[in-house]
Structures are given as C-alpha cells and as structure tokens.
Short mmCIF file of C-alpha atoms in Angstrom, two decimals:
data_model
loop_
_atom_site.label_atom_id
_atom_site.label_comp_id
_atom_site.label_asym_id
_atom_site.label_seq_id
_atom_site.Cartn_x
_atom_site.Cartn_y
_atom_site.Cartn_z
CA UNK A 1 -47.93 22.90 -36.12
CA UNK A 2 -44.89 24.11 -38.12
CA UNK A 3 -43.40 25.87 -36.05
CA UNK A 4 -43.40 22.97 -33.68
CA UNK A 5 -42.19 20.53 -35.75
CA UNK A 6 -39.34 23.09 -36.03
CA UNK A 7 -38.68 23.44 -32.22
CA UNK A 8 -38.54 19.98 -31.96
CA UNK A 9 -36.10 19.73 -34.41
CA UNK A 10 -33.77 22.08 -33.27
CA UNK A 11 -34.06 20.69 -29.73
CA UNK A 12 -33.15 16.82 -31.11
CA UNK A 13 -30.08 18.17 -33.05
CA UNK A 14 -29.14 20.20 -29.86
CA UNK A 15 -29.23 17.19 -27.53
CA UNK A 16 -27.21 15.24 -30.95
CA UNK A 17 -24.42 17.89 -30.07
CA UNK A 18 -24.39 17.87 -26.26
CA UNK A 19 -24.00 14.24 -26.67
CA UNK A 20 -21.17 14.20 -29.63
CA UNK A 21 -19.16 17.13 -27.29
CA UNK A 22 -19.40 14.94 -23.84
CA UNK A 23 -18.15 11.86 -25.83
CA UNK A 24 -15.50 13.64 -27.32
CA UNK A 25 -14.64 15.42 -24.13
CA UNK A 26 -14.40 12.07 -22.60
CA UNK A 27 -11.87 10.92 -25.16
CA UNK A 28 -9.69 13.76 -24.67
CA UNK A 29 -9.55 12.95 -21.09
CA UNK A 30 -8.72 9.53 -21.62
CA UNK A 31 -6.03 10.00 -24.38
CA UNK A 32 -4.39 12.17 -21.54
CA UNK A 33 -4.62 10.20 -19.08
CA UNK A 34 -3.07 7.48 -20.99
CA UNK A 35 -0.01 9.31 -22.21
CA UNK A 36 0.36 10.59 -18.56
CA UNK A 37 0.10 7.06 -17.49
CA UNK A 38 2.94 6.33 -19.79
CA UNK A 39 4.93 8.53 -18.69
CA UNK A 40 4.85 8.22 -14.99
CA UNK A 41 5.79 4.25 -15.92
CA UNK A 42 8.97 5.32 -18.14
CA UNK A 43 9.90 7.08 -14.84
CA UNK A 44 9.37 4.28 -12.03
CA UNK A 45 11.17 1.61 -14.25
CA UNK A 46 14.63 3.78 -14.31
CA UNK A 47 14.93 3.75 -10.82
CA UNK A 48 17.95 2.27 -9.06
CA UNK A 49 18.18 -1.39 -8.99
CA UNK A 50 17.29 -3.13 -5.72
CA UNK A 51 20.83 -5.37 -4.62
CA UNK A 52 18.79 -8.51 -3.11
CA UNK A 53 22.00 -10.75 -2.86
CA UNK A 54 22.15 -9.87 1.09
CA UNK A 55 18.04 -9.31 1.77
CA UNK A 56 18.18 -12.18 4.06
CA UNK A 57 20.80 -10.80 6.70
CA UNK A 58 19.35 -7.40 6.18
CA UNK A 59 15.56 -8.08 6.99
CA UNK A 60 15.93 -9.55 10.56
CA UNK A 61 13.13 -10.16 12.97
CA UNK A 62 13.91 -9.04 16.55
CA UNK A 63 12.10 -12.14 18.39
CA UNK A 64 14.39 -14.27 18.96
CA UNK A 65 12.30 -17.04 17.60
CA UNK A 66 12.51 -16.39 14.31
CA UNK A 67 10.14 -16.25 11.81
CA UNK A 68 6.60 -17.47 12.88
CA UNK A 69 3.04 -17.79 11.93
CA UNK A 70 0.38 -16.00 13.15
CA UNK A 71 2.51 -13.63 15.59
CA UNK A 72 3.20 -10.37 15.06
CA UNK A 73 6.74 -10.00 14.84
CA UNK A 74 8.92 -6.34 15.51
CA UNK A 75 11.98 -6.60 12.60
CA UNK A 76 13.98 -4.09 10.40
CA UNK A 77 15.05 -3.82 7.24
CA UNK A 78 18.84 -1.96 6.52
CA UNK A 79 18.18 -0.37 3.30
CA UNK A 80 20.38 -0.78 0.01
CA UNK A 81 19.51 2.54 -2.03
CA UNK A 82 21.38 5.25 -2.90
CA UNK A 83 20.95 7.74 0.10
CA UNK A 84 20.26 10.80 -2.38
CA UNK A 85 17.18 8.59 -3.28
CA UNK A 86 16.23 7.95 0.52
CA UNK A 87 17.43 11.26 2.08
CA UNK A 88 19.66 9.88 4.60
CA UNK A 89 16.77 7.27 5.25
CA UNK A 90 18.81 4.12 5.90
CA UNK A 91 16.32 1.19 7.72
CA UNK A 92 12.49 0.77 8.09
CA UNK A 93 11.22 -0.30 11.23
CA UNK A 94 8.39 -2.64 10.34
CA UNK A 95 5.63 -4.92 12.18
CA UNK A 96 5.33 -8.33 10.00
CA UNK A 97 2.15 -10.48 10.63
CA UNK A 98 2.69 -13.77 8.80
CA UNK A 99 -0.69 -16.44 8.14
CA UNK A 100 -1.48 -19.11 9.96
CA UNK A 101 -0.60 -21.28 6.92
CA UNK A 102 3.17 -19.72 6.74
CA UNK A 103 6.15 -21.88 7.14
CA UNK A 104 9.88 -21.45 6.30
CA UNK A 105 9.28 -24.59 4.23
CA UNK A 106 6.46 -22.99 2.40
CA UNK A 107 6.35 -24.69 -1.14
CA UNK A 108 3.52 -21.79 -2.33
CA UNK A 109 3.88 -18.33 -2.16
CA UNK A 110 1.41 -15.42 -0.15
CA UNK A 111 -0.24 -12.45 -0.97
CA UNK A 112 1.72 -9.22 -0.02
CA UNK A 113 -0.43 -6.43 1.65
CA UNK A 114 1.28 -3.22 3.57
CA UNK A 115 -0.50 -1.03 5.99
CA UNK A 116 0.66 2.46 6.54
CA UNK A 117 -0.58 3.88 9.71
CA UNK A 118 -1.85 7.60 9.62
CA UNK A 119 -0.17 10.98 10.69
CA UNK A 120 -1.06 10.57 14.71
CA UNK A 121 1.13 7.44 14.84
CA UNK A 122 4.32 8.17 13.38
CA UNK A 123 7.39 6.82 15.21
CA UNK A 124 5.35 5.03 17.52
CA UNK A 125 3.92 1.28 17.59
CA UNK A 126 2.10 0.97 20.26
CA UNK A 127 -0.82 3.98 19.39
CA UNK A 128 -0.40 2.69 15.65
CA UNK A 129 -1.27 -1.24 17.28
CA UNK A 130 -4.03 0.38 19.29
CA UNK A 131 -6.60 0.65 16.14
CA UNK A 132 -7.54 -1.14 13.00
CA UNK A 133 -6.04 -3.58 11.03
CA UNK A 134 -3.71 -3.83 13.76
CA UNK A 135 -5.18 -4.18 16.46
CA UNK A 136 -7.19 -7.03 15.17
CA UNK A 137 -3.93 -9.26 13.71
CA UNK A 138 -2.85 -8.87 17.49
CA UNK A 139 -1.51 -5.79 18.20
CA UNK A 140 -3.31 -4.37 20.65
CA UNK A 141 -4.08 -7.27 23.86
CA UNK A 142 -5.78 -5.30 26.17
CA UNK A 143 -8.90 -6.32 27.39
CA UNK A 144 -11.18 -4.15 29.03
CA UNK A 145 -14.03 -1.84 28.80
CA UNK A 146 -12.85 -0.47 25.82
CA UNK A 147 -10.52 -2.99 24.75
CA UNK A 148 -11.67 -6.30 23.82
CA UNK A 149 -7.94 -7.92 23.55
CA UNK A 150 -6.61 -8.79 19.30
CA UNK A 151 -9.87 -11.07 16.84
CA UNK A 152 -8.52 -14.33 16.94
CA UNK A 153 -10.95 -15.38 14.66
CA UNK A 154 -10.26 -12.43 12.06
CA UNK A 155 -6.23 -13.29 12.35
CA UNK A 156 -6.92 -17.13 12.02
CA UNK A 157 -8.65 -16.09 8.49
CA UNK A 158 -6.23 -13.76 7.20
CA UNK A 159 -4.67 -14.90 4.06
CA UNK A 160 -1.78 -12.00 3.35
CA UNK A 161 1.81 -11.26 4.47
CA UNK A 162 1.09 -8.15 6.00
CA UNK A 163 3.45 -5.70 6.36
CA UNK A 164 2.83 -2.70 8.64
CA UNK A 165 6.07 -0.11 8.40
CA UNK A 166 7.04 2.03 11.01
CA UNK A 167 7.05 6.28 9.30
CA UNK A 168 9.26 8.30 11.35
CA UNK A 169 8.38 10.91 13.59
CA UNK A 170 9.37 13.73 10.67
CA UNK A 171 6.42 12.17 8.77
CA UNK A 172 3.55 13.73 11.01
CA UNK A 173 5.59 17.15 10.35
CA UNK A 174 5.35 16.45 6.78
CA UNK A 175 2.26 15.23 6.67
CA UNK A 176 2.59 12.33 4.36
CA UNK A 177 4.21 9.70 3.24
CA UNK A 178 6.48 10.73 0.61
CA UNK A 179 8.54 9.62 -2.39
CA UNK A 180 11.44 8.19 0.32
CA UNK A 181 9.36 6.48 2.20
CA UNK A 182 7.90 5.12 -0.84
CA UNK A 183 11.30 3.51 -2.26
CA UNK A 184 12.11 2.21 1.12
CA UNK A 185 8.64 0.37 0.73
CA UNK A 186 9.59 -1.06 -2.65
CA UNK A 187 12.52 -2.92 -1.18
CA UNK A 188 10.38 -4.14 1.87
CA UNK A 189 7.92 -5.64 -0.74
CA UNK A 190 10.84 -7.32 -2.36
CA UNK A 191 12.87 -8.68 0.60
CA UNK A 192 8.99 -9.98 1.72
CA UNK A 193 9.01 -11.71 -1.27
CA UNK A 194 12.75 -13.31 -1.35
CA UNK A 195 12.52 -14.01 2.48
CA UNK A 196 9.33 -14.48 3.53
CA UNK A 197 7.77 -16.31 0.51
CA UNK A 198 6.04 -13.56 -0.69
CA UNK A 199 4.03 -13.14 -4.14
CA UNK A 200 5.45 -9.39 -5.32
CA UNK A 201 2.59 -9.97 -8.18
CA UNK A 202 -0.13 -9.91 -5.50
CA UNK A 203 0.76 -6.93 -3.55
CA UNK A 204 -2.31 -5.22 -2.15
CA UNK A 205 -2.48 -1.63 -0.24
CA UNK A 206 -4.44 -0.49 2.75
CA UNK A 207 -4.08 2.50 5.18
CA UNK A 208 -5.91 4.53 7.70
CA UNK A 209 -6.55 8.59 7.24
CA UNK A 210 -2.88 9.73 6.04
CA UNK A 211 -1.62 6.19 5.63
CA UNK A 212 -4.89 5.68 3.25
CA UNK A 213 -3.80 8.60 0.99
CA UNK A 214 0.08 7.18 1.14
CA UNK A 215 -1.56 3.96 -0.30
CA UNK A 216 -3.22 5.55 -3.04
CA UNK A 217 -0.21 8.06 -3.87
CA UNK A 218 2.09 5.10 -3.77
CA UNK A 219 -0.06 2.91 -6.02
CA UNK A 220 0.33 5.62 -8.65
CA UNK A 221 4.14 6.08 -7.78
CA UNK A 222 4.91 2.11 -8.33
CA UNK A 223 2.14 0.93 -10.77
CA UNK A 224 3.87 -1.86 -11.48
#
C-alpha cells in the first residue's frame, strides 16, 4: 500500500512539472514573439513617406466614364517611391470594383479589401477574372456550360472597395509576391482611400493559392 501511495506521488509531482515546463515554454515563445513583433513594426514605420499631393491625377481609371458603382473598372496607379525601394517598378495595373452604395459624393467612407491573384495569372486579367472573387464581382460574363456569367446578387451585397492588382509576369518566375510589390500595394491602399473614399483603418486581405500566401506575408510586412 506504501509503495503505492509512493508511485502515485511521484507520478502527481511529475505531471506538476510537465505542466510548470509547457507553461513556461509557452511564455518564452510569446515574449519572443513579442519583441520580434516589435521589431518588424520599428522597421515598417521608417519607410519612405508616401507624396499623396498628386494621388488623384496619378490613380486614373481607363473607362472613360469615370468612377462608377458596381462596375469593374481597368485603372493604374503611377507610383511615387523611391525606385531602389520598387526595383524599377514604376505603376500597378489594378482592377477596382466599387459598391453599389459608392458615389463621388460619398459623405461615409468604405471598407478597403485587395485581392492578389495567384502565380498562374500574373500579367494577365482575363485568366485572373476567370475564377473567384473575381469572377463573381463581374469579371468573368460568360455564360455557358461552364460559365454561368458574374453573381449579381453576390456583387449587389458586397460592402468593400475592392482592389484586385495586376503582378507582373516576373512574379510567376519568382513565385511570390514580394517586398516591391508589397510597397506598391501600400500606396494603392492609400490613393483608395484619398480618391475613392476609402477607410485605410478597415483594410482587409484575401487571395487565391500564391496570392493567399502574399496576403498573409504582407499582413506581417505592413501590420499597421
């Protein structure tokens, strides 16, 4: 009976220790990833400032209509970074989708989300409109066996400025989007904002296969 009581014992105090050394293990990890969190925020705050004084003439639609609601609209942005930043990248080609509450006159601001298409559609609209959230805010309006035309429904519904950028062909050869693509996106997020009535403190992320790892790499580059 002892020698039980004595197993037992040693068993409870063992279990006592596994517990303490996972908890403390835990904390470690979290201390780490605090400071490394830190860090990484020190860094994305120093970068260049954005010049927005001219966003307006440099984020122009191609339609020749303008700005409109619930029409997906082809435009560019002429970038204002420093080209060692950008590496020679000097516009974004992007796809702007704008909700069927949007107005020029718009007295309230709108949600900010960006799609980045995956590695098979780089430098090329019309596969990247072909699929997902894309295809259902319009882009795709084929209608056929396999087609069933753009979810008028869905689009009517949507609430966000949605931004879809255009990664150029070198990105499927890099596999990625990468930290240039990722400043050009900051300054498409702000000219959204001053142009298009966009809320930069509501800016959501979405992608599809290497567009959905861009969106999670760039959420850690630009926490903020």
């Amino acid at each position: 009976m002892s020698f039980y009581l004595s197993m037992r014992k040693k068993v409870l105090v063992l279990k006592y220790v596994i517990i303490v050394c996972a908890v403390l293990s835990s904390l470690l990890l979290l201390s780490r990833w605090v400071r490394s969190i830190s860090r990484f925020s020190l860094h994305t705050t120093t970068a260049s400032p954005i010049a927005d004084a001219s966003l307006s003439s440099r984020l122009r639609p191609e339609d020749e209509h303008g700005w409109q609601a619930m029409k997906r609209i082809t435009a560019s942005l002429k970038l204002d970074r420093s080209t060692t930043i950008l590496g020679g990248l000097n516009a974004v080609a992007v796809e702007i989708w704008l909700p069927k509450e949007w107005s020029e006159n718009s007295v309230k601001n709108f949600p900010i989300l960006i799609f980045l298409h995956g590695r098979g559609e780089s430098g090329d609209f019309k596969l990247m409109n072909s699929q997902s959230l894309p295809r259902l805010l319009g882009g795709d309006v084929r209608s056929d066996s396999l087609h069933h035309g753009p979810n008028k429904t869905f689009a009517a519904l949507w609430p966000f400025i949605t931004l879809m950028p255009q990664c150029p062909q070198y990105c499927a050869r890099q596999n990625g989007w990468k930290t240039r693509e990722f400043e050009a996106l900051l300054e498409l997020i702000h000219a959204a904002a001053d142009v298009l009535h966009g809320d930069k403190h509501r800016v959501y992320l979405a992608g599809q296969s290497m567009g959905g790892a861009g969106a999670w790499e760039f959420a850690a580059y630009s926490p903020s």
